[in-house]
Amino acid sequence: MTTAPRWLTLFLDIPAANHEAGCAFWQAATGHAMSSPRGTHGEFATLVPPAGDAHLRIQSIRTGEFRVHVDLHVDDLDAAVEHALAVGAHLVARPDHAILRSPAGFVFCLVTGHGGTTRATPANWGDHRSLPDQLTVDVAHDAWEREKTFWSELTGWTVAPSARPEFARLRTPPTLPVRVLLQRLDDGATTGHLDIATDHRAAEVARLTRLGARELSGGPSWTVMTGPDHSIFCVTDRDPATGLLP
């Protein structure tokens, strides 16, 4: 049985003080419906797209700053954990799922249970479309080569070279809802952020600004923004239907 992920779910981990603002912002930003809260303290909710299967969830966290993590849905949890440890992951906890860290310290989970089969369709805003569909793992400079190897070995997906040496993309199967990009940092510890694909970046940035986000900086094909929940995310010039650059 393969240990490759059959679905990916991105979690937006929002501090409790900003949880209400974050839920309102991300529901409006995505155009998805919000499920009823779940969990012992109502800390979990799913962002449900109008078409396709959900790949975004929100979690209220008691400590720390806004962060993202990814759940990799697998068929055999024991085999997947054994494989992850063999290629360099560190086990953090093992309740009914497995919480792990990559060699550079990025937290991810291995889970079983229902994920999905159909990629969500982009939201149509009239003059443009958008879809939050990519995890960027921001890798500490001295961990770059090891982290690239780790994610490829963990998932079974090869690494696609980029025209910019600070980026590398995993060749994610097109049926999956979340793409994975690795970015080498000049300095700082390994973290991660969410990327929103759009076919009209200026229009999407303007729309998110009206919802309460602020523009922080930009690059040739991306704009860095912060939300009212203190999230950091990017709006990118990727095709929201395929997740790839034009």
PDB file of C-alpha atoms in Angstrom:
ATOM      1  CA  MET A   1       0.000   0.000   0.000  1.00  0.00           C
ATOM      2  CA  THR A   2       1.378   3.389  -0.966  1.00  0.00           C
ATOM      3  CA  THR A   3       2.165   5.994   1.677  1.00  0.00           C
ATOM      4  CA  ALA A   4       1.651   8.881  -0.782  1.00  0.00           C
ATOM      5  CA  PRO A   5      -1.037  11.404   0.293  1.00  0.00           C
ATOM      6  CA  ARG A   6      -4.418  10.943  -1.363  1.00  0.00           C
ATOM      7  CA  TRP A   7      -5.717  14.373  -0.232  1.00  0.00           C
ATOM      8  CA  LEU A   8      -4.356  17.519   1.439  1.00  0.00           C
ATOM      9  CA  THR A   9      -6.140  19.846   3.849  1.00  0.00           C
ATOM     10  CA  LEU A  10      -4.744  23.244   4.819  1.00  0.00           C
ATOM     11  CA  PHE A  11      -5.391  24.503   8.339  1.00  0.00           C
ATOM     12  CA  LEU A  12      -5.463  28.190   9.241  1.00  0.00           C
ATOM     13  CA  ASP A  13      -4.468  28.206  12.923  1.00  0.00           C
ATOM     14  CA  ILE A  14      -5.840  31.472  14.326  1.00  0.00           C
ATOM     15  CA  PRO A  15      -5.166  32.743  17.871  1.00  0.00           C
ATOM     16  CA  ALA A  16      -8.343  32.750  19.970  1.00  0.00           C
ATOM     17  CA  ALA A  17      -8.297  36.557  20.329  1.00  0.00           C
ATOM     18  CA  ASN A  18      -8.495  36.937  16.526  1.00  0.00           C
ATOM     19  CA  HIS A  19     -10.637  33.879  15.789  1.00  0.00           C
ATOM     20  CA  GLU A  20     -13.931  35.678  15.179  1.00  0.00           C
ATOM     21  CA  ALA A  21     -12.311  38.240  12.870  1.00  0.00           C
ATOM     22  CA  GLY A  22     -10.419  35.490  11.064  1.00  0.00           C
ATOM     23  CA  CYS A  23     -13.523  33.386  10.455  1.00  0.00           C
ATOM     24  CA  ALA A  24     -15.387  36.365   8.994  1.00  0.00           C
ATOM     25  CA  PHE A  25     -12.443  37.390   6.825  1.00  0.00           C
ATOM     26  CA  TRP A  26     -11.656  33.962   5.377  1.00  0.00           C
ATOM     27  CA  GLN A  27     -15.288  33.177   4.686  1.00  0.00           C
ATOM     28  CA  ALA A  28     -15.569  36.410   2.676  1.00  0.00           C
ATOM     29  CA  ALA A  29     -12.106  36.023   1.112  1.00  0.00           C
ATOM     30  CA  THR A  30     -12.784  32.518  -0.182  1.00  0.00           C
ATOM     31  CA  GLY A  31     -16.495  32.745  -0.948  1.00  0.00           C
ATOM     32  CA  HIS A  32     -16.911  29.456   0.923  1.00  0.00           C
ATOM     33  CA  ALA A  33     -19.564  28.628   3.498  1.00  0.00           C
ATOM     34  CA  MET A  34     -18.564  28.047   7.113  1.00  0.00           C
ATOM     35  CA  SER A  35     -19.518  24.741   8.690  1.00  0.00           C
ATOM     36  CA  SER A  36     -20.851  24.434  12.221  1.00  0.00           C
ATOM     37  CA  PRO A  37     -18.041  24.488  14.798  1.00  0.00           C
ATOM     38  CA  ARG A  38     -16.633  21.181  16.021  1.00  0.00           C
ATOM     39  CA  GLY A  39     -14.312  20.042  18.779  1.00  0.00           C
ATOM     40  CA  THR A  40     -14.414  20.104  22.563  1.00  0.00           C
ATOM     41  CA  HIS A  41     -14.354  23.908  22.627  1.00  0.00           C
ATOM     42  CA  GLY A  42     -15.812  24.566  19.171  1.00  0.00           C
ATOM     43  CA  GLU A  43     -12.309  25.234  17.901  1.00  0.00           C
ATOM     44  CA  PHE A  44     -12.622  23.625  14.448  1.00  0.00           C
ATOM     45  CA  ALA A  45     -14.594  24.665  11.379  1.00  0.00           C
ATOM     46  CA  THR A  46     -14.462  23.815   7.678  1.00  0.00           C
ATOM     47  CA  LEU A  47     -14.634  26.277   4.789  1.00  0.00           C
ATOM     48  CA  VAL A  48     -16.994  24.527   2.361  1.00  0.00           C
ATOM     49  CA  PRO A  49     -16.694  25.501  -1.333  1.00  0.00           C
ATOM     50  CA  PRO A  50     -19.786  25.868  -3.537  1.00  0.00           C
ATOM     51  CA  ALA A  51     -18.458  23.093  -5.807  1.00  0.00           C
ATOM     52  CA  GLY A  52     -15.848  20.435  -5.128  1.00  0.00           C
ATOM     53  CA  ASP A  53     -14.567  19.066  -1.843  1.00  0.00           C
ATOM     54  CA  ALA A  54     -13.300  21.124   1.089  1.00  0.00           C
ATOM     55  CA  HIS A  55      -9.562  21.597   1.538  1.00  0.00           C
ATOM     56  CA  LEU A  56      -9.488  24.519   4.009  1.00  0.00           C
ATOM     57  CA  ARG A  57     -10.173  24.394   7.726  1.00  0.00           C
ATOM     58  CA  ILE A  58      -9.891  26.879  10.570  1.00  0.00           C
ATOM     59  CA  GLN A  59      -8.621  26.059  14.048  1.00  0.00           C
ATOM     60  CA  SER A  60      -8.669  28.356  17.056  1.00  0.00           C
ATOM     61  CA  ILE A  61      -5.411  28.089  18.992  1.00  0.00           C
ATOM     62  CA  ARG A  62      -4.819  29.176  22.575  1.00  0.00           C
ATOM     63  CA  THR A  63      -1.163  30.176  22.282  1.00  0.00           C
ATOM     64  CA  GLY A  64       1.198  31.448  19.616  1.00  0.00           C
ATOM     65  CA  GLU A  65       0.722  33.537  16.496  1.00  0.00           C
ATOM     66  CA  PHE A  66      -1.221  32.836  13.314  1.00  0.00           C
ATOM     67  CA  ARG A  67       0.263  29.900  11.437  1.00  0.00           C
ATOM     68  CA  VAL A  68      -0.665  27.311   8.849  1.00  0.00           C
ATOM     69  CA  HIS A  69      -0.194  23.575   8.839  1.00  0.00           C
ATOM     70  CA  VAL A  70      -1.151  20.823   6.423  1.00  0.00           C
ATOM     71  CA  ASP A  71      -2.879  17.486   6.948  1.00  0.00           C
ATOM     72  CA  LEU A  72      -1.755  14.715   4.609  1.00  0.00           C
ATOM     73  CA  HIS A  73      -4.548  12.153   4.225  1.00  0.00           C
ATOM     74  CA  VAL A  74      -3.192   8.605   3.916  1.00  0.00           C
ATOM     75  CA  ASP A  75      -4.663   5.108   3.708  1.00  0.00           C
ATOM     76  CA  ASP A  76      -2.454   3.418   6.311  1.00  0.00           C
ATOM     77  CA  LEU A  77      -1.480   5.658   9.213  1.00  0.00           C
ATOM     78  CA  ASP A  78       1.047   3.284  10.772  1.00  0.00           C
ATOM     79  CA  ALA A  79       2.856   2.772   7.475  1.00  0.00           C
ATOM     80  CA  ALA A  80       2.815   6.495   6.693  1.00  0.00           C
ATOM     81  CA  VAL A  81       4.243   7.404  10.112  1.00  0.00           C
ATOM     82  CA  GLU A  82       6.967   4.786   9.767  1.00  0.00           C
ATOM     83  CA  HIS A  83       7.854   6.159   6.335  1.00  0.00           C
ATOM     84  CA  ALA A  84       7.846   9.775   7.546  1.00  0.00           C
ATOM     85  CA  LEU A  85      10.222   8.955  10.393  1.00  0.00           C
ATOM     86  CA  ALA A  86      12.485   7.015   8.051  1.00  0.00           C
ATOM     87  CA  VAL A  87      12.900  10.013   5.720  1.00  0.00           C
ATOM     88  CA  GLY A  88      13.645  12.476   8.527  1.00  0.00           C
ATOM     89  CA  ALA A  89      10.433  13.605  10.264  1.00  0.00           C
ATOM     90  CA  HIS A  90      10.219  13.956  14.043  1.00  0.00           C
ATOM     91  CA  LEU A  91       7.142  12.658  15.890  1.00  0.00           C
ATOM     92  CA  VAL A  92       5.517  15.268  18.155  1.00  0.00           C
ATOM     93  CA  ALA A  93       2.385  13.377  19.283  1.00  0.00           C
ATOM     94  CA  ARG A  94       0.263  10.404  18.280  1.00  0.00           C
ATOM     95  CA  PRO A  95      -3.387  10.707  19.358  1.00  0.00           C
ATOM     96  CA  ASP A  96      -5.874   9.412  16.736  1.00  0.00           C
ATOM     97  CA  HIS A  97      -3.624  10.954  14.091  1.00  0.00           C
ATOM     98  CA  ALA A  98       0.087  11.819  13.971  1.00  0.00           C
ATOM     99  CA  ILE A  99       1.594  15.272  14.533  1.00  0.00           C
ATOM    100  CA  LEU A 100       5.107  15.584  13.122  1.00  0.00           C
ATOM    101  CA  ARG A 101       7.795  18.109  12.265  1.00  0.00           C
ATOM    102  CA  SER A 102       9.883  18.231   9.127  1.00  0.00           C
ATOM    103  CA  PRO A 103      13.693  18.266   9.556  1.00  0.00           C
ATOM    104  CA  ALA A 104      13.575  22.086   9.484  1.00  0.00           C
ATOM    105  CA  GLY A 105      10.702  22.243  11.997  1.00  0.00           C
ATOM    106  CA  PHE A 106       7.549  22.726   9.913  1.00  0.00           C
ATOM    107  CA  VAL A 107       4.551  21.074  11.628  1.00  0.00           C
ATOM    108  CA  PHE A 108       2.284  18.782   9.618  1.00  0.00           C
ATOM    109  CA  CYS A 109      -0.139  15.961  10.373  1.00  0.00           C
ATOM    110  CA  LEU A 110      -0.801  12.518   8.957  1.00  0.00           C
ATOM    111  CA  VAL A 111      -4.487  11.595   9.120  1.00  0.00           C
ATOM    112  CA  THR A 112      -6.919   8.989   7.865  1.00  0.00           C
ATOM    113  CA  GLY A 113     -10.618   9.400   7.263  1.00  0.00           C
ATOM    114  CA  HIS A 114     -12.465  11.228   4.522  1.00  0.00           C
ATOM    115  CA  GLY A 115     -10.549  13.829   2.581  1.00  0.00           C
ATOM    116  CA  GLY A 116     -12.102  14.338  -0.816  1.00  0.00           C
ATOM    117  CA  THR A 117     -11.897  13.458  -4.497  1.00  0.00           C
ATOM    118  CA  THR A 118     -12.788  16.644  -6.393  1.00  0.00           C
ATOM    119  CA  ARG A 119     -10.727  19.842  -6.447  1.00  0.00           C
ATOM    120  CA  ALA A 120     -12.755  22.951  -5.554  1.00  0.00           C
ATOM    121  CA  THR A 121     -13.619  25.319  -8.373  1.00  0.00           C
ATOM    122  CA  PRO A 122     -12.334  28.920  -8.189  1.00  0.00           C
ATOM    123  CA  ALA A 123     -14.650  31.639  -6.927  1.00  0.00           C
ATOM    124  CA  ASN A 124     -15.841  33.955  -9.697  1.00  0.00           C
ATOM    125  CA  TRP A 125     -15.873  37.612  -8.611  1.00  0.00           C
ATOM    126  CA  GLY A 126     -17.114  39.004 -11.940  1.00  0.00           C
ATOM    127  CA  ASP A 127     -13.914  40.530 -13.297  1.00  0.00           C
ATOM    128  CA  HIS A 128     -11.610  37.778 -11.994  1.00  0.00           C
ATOM    129  CA  ARG A 129     -11.395  34.425 -10.233  1.00  0.00           C
ATOM    130  CA  SER A 130      -9.426  33.246  -7.208  1.00  0.00           C
ATOM    131  CA  LEU A 131      -8.785  30.161  -5.080  1.00  0.00           C
ATOM    132  CA  PRO A 132      -6.602  29.685  -1.973  1.00  0.00           C
ATOM    133  CA  ASP A 133      -4.835  26.497  -3.009  1.00  0.00           C
ATOM    134  CA  GLN A 134      -1.134  26.505  -2.182  1.00  0.00           C
ATOM    135  CA  LEU A 135       1.035  25.929   0.869  1.00  0.00           C
ATOM    136  CA  THR A 136       4.405  27.639   0.758  1.00  0.00           C
ATOM    137  CA  VAL A 137       6.912  26.232   3.214  1.00  0.00           C
ATOM    138  CA  ASP A 138       9.331  29.070   3.993  1.00  0.00           C
ATOM    139  CA  VAL A 139      12.577  27.223   4.635  1.00  0.00           C
ATOM    140  CA  ALA A 140      15.493  28.425   6.748  1.00  0.00           C
ATOM    141  CA  HIS A 141      18.498  29.064   4.518  1.00  0.00           C
ATOM    142  CA  ASP A 142      20.759  26.376   5.961  1.00  0.00           C
ATOM    143  CA  ALA A 143      18.010  23.715   5.766  1.00  0.00           C
ATOM    144  CA  TRP A 144      17.120  24.250   2.112  1.00  0.00           C
ATOM    145  CA  GLU A 145      18.630  21.165   0.449  1.00  0.00           C
ATOM    146  CA  ARG A 146      17.573  18.812   3.246  1.00  0.00           C
ATOM    147  CA  GLU A 147      14.010  20.133   3.281  1.00  0.00           C
ATOM    148  CA  LYS A 148      13.604  19.793  -0.484  1.00  0.00           C
ATOM    149  CA  THR A 149      14.719  16.175  -0.284  1.00  0.00           C
ATOM    150  CA  PHE A 150      12.484  15.493   2.701  1.00  0.00           C
ATOM    151  CA  TRP A 151       9.244  16.720   1.128  1.00  0.00           C
ATOM    152  CA  SER A 152       9.925  14.829  -2.080  1.00  0.00           C
ATOM    153  CA  GLU A 153      10.671  11.615  -0.198  1.00  0.00           C
ATOM    154  CA  LEU A 154       7.713  12.062   2.156  1.00  0.00           C
ATOM    155  CA  THR A 155       5.139  12.531  -0.615  1.00  0.00           C
ATOM    156  CA  GLY A 156       6.731  10.615  -3.470  1.00  0.00           C
ATOM    157  CA  TRP A 157       6.465  13.721  -5.658  1.00  0.00           C
ATOM    158  CA  THR A 158       9.468  15.004  -7.565  1.00  0.00           C
ATOM    159  CA  VAL A 159      10.795  18.547  -7.203  1.00  0.00           C
ATOM    160  CA  ALA A 160      10.365  20.831 -10.208  1.00  0.00           C
ATOM    161  CA  PRO A 161      13.160  23.363 -10.740  1.00  0.00           C
ATOM    162  CA  SER A 162      12.266  27.043 -10.877  1.00  0.00           C
ATOM    163  CA  ALA A 163      13.613  29.969 -12.865  1.00  0.00           C
ATOM    164  CA  ARG A 164      14.211  31.608  -9.488  1.00  0.00           C
ATOM    165  CA  PRO A 165      16.718  29.621  -7.386  1.00  0.00           C
ATOM    166  CA  GLU A 166      14.957  30.436  -4.111  1.00  0.00           C
ATOM    167  CA  PHE A 167      11.830  28.477  -5.165  1.00  0.00           C
ATOM    168  CA  ALA A 168      11.136  24.809  -5.783  1.00  0.00           C
ATOM    169  CA  ARG A 169       7.724  23.260  -6.435  1.00  0.00           C
ATOM    170  CA  LEU A 170       6.601  19.719  -5.734  1.00  0.00           C
ATOM    171  CA  ARG A 171       4.950  18.136  -8.755  1.00  0.00           C
ATOM    172  CA  THR A 172       1.603  17.654  -7.035  1.00  0.00           C
ATOM    173  CA  PRO A 173      -0.973  15.465  -8.843  1.00  0.00           C
ATOM    174  CA  PRO A 174      -3.477  17.788 -10.580  1.00  0.00           C
ATOM    175  CA  THR A 175      -6.436  16.122  -8.851  1.00  0.00           C
ATOM    176  CA  LEU A 176      -5.256  17.283  -5.417  1.00  0.00           C
ATOM    177  CA  PRO A 177      -6.600  20.567  -3.995  1.00  0.00           C
ATOM    178  CA  VAL A 178      -3.379  21.930  -2.470  1.00  0.00           C
ATOM    179  CA  ARG A 179      -0.063  22.527  -4.198  1.00  0.00           C
ATOM    180  CA  VAL A 180       3.195  22.677  -2.260  1.00  0.00           C
ATOM    181  CA  LEU A 181       5.892  25.288  -2.941  1.00  0.00           C
ATOM    182  CA  LEU A 182       9.194  25.551  -1.084  1.00  0.00           C
ATOM    183  CA  GLN A 183      10.835  28.951  -0.653  1.00  0.00           C
ATOM    184  CA  ARG A 184      14.367  29.487   0.648  1.00  0.00           C
ATOM    185  CA  LEU A 185      14.626  32.328   3.148  1.00  0.00           C
ATOM    186  CA  ASP A 186      17.591  34.658   3.415  1.00  0.00           C
ATOM    187  CA  ASP A 187      17.240  34.531   7.195  1.00  0.00           C
ATOM    188  CA  GLY A 188      14.778  33.410   9.852  1.00  0.00           C
ATOM    189  CA  ALA A 189      13.313  30.107  10.999  1.00  0.00           C
ATOM    190  CA  THR A 190      11.187  27.758   8.911  1.00  0.00           C
ATOM    191  CA  THR A 191       7.490  28.704   8.778  1.00  0.00           C
ATOM    192  CA  GLY A 192       4.736  28.533   6.174  1.00  0.00           C
ATOM    193  CA  HIS A 193       2.000  30.594   4.553  1.00  0.00           C
ATOM    194  CA  LEU A 194      -1.054  30.297   2.313  1.00  0.00           C
ATOM    195  CA  ASP A 195      -1.063  31.399  -1.340  1.00  0.00           C
ATOM    196  CA  ILE A 196      -4.151  32.522  -3.269  1.00  0.00           C
ATOM    197  CA  ALA A 197      -4.147  31.897  -7.026  1.00  0.00           C
ATOM    198  CA  THR A 198      -5.854  34.501  -9.235  1.00  0.00           C
ATOM    199  CA  ASP A 199      -6.112  35.508 -12.875  1.00  0.00           C
ATOM    200  CA  HIS A 200      -6.158  39.248 -11.991  1.00  0.00           C
ATOM    201  CA  ARG A 201      -3.853  40.042  -9.097  1.00  0.00           C
ATOM    202  CA  ALA A 202      -4.618  43.770  -8.862  1.00  0.00           C
ATOM    203  CA  ALA A 203      -8.361  43.112  -8.700  1.00  0.00           C
ATOM    204  CA  GLU A 204      -7.947  40.384  -6.090  1.00  0.00           C
ATOM    205  CA  VAL A 205      -5.678  42.548  -3.931  1.00  0.00           C
ATOM    206  CA  ALA A 206      -8.216  45.382  -4.133  1.00  0.00           C
ATOM    207  CA  ARG A 207     -11.052  43.014  -3.176  1.00  0.00           C
ATOM    208  CA  LEU A 208      -9.168  41.619  -0.174  1.00  0.00           C
ATOM    209  CA  THR A 209      -8.244  45.141   0.899  1.00  0.00           C
ATOM    210  CA  ARG A 210     -11.932  46.034   1.000  1.00  0.00           C
ATOM    211  CA  LEU A 211     -12.415  43.022   3.295  1.00  0.00           C
ATOM    212  CA  GLY A 212      -9.853  44.360   5.762  1.00  0.00           C
ATOM    213  CA  ALA A 213      -6.515  43.012   4.519  1.00  0.00           C
ATOM    214  CA  ARG A 214      -3.449  45.228   4.001  1.00  0.00           C
ATOM    215  CA  GLU A 215      -0.739  45.038   1.359  1.00  0.00           C
ATOM    216  CA  LEU A 216       2.753  44.575   2.801  1.00  0.00           C
ATOM    217  CA  SER A 217       5.083  44.069  -0.160  1.00  0.00           C
ATOM    218  CA  GLY A 218       5.244  42.587  -3.623  1.00  0.00           C
ATOM    219  CA  GLY A 219       7.269  40.734  -6.224  1.00  0.00           C
ATOM    220  CA  PRO A 220       7.098  40.086  -9.963  1.00  0.00           C
ATOM    221  CA  SER A 221       4.241  37.573  -9.623  1.00  0.00           C
ATOM    222  CA  TRP A 222       3.010  37.916  -6.040  1.00  0.00           C
ATOM    223  CA  THR A 223       1.721  40.381  -3.446  1.00  0.00           C
ATOM    224  CA  VAL A 224       2.241  39.813   0.284  1.00  0.00           C
ATOM    225  CA  MET A 225      -0.741  40.769   2.455  1.00  0.00           C
ATOM    226  CA  THR A 226      -1.848  40.568   6.075  1.00  0.00           C
ATOM    227  CA  GLY A 227      -5.418  39.917   7.193  1.00  0.00           C
ATOM    228  CA  PRO A 228      -7.415  41.308  10.126  1.00  0.00           C
ATOM    229  CA  ASP A 229      -6.535  38.095  12.022  1.00  0.00           C
ATOM    230  CA  HIS A 230      -2.803  38.940  11.657  1.00  0.00           C
ATOM    231  CA  SER A 231      -2.381  36.257   9.015  1.00  0.00           C
ATOM    232  CA  ILE A 232       0.337  36.580   6.371  1.00  0.00           C
ATOM    233  CA  PHE A 233      -0.516  35.282   2.903  1.00  0.00           C
ATOM    234  CA  CYS A 234       0.311  35.905  -0.754  1.00  0.00           C
ATOM    235  CA  VAL A 235      -1.809  36.633  -3.807  1.00  0.00           C
ATOM    236  CA  THR A 236      -0.098  35.057  -6.823  1.00  0.00           C
ATOM    237  CA  ASP A 237      -0.380  35.128 -10.614  1.00  0.00           C
ATOM    238  CA  ARG A 238      -1.171  31.414 -10.845  1.00  0.00           C
ATOM    239  CA  ASP A 239      -4.093  30.029 -12.837  1.00  0.00           C
ATOM    240  CA  PRO A 240      -6.789  29.414 -10.172  1.00  0.00           C
ATOM    241  CA  ALA A 241      -8.140  26.436 -12.133  1.00  0.00           C
ATOM    242  CA  THR A 242      -4.840  24.569 -12.479  1.00  0.00           C
ATOM    243  CA  GLY A 243      -2.732  26.140  -9.742  1.00  0.00           C
ATOM    244  CA  LEU A 244       0.134  26.683 -12.184  1.00  0.00           C
ATOM    245  CA  LEU A 245       1.835  29.791 -13.468  1.00  0.00           C
ATOM    246  CA  PRO A 246       0.564  30.961 -16.872  1.00  0.00           C
TER     247      PRO A 246
END
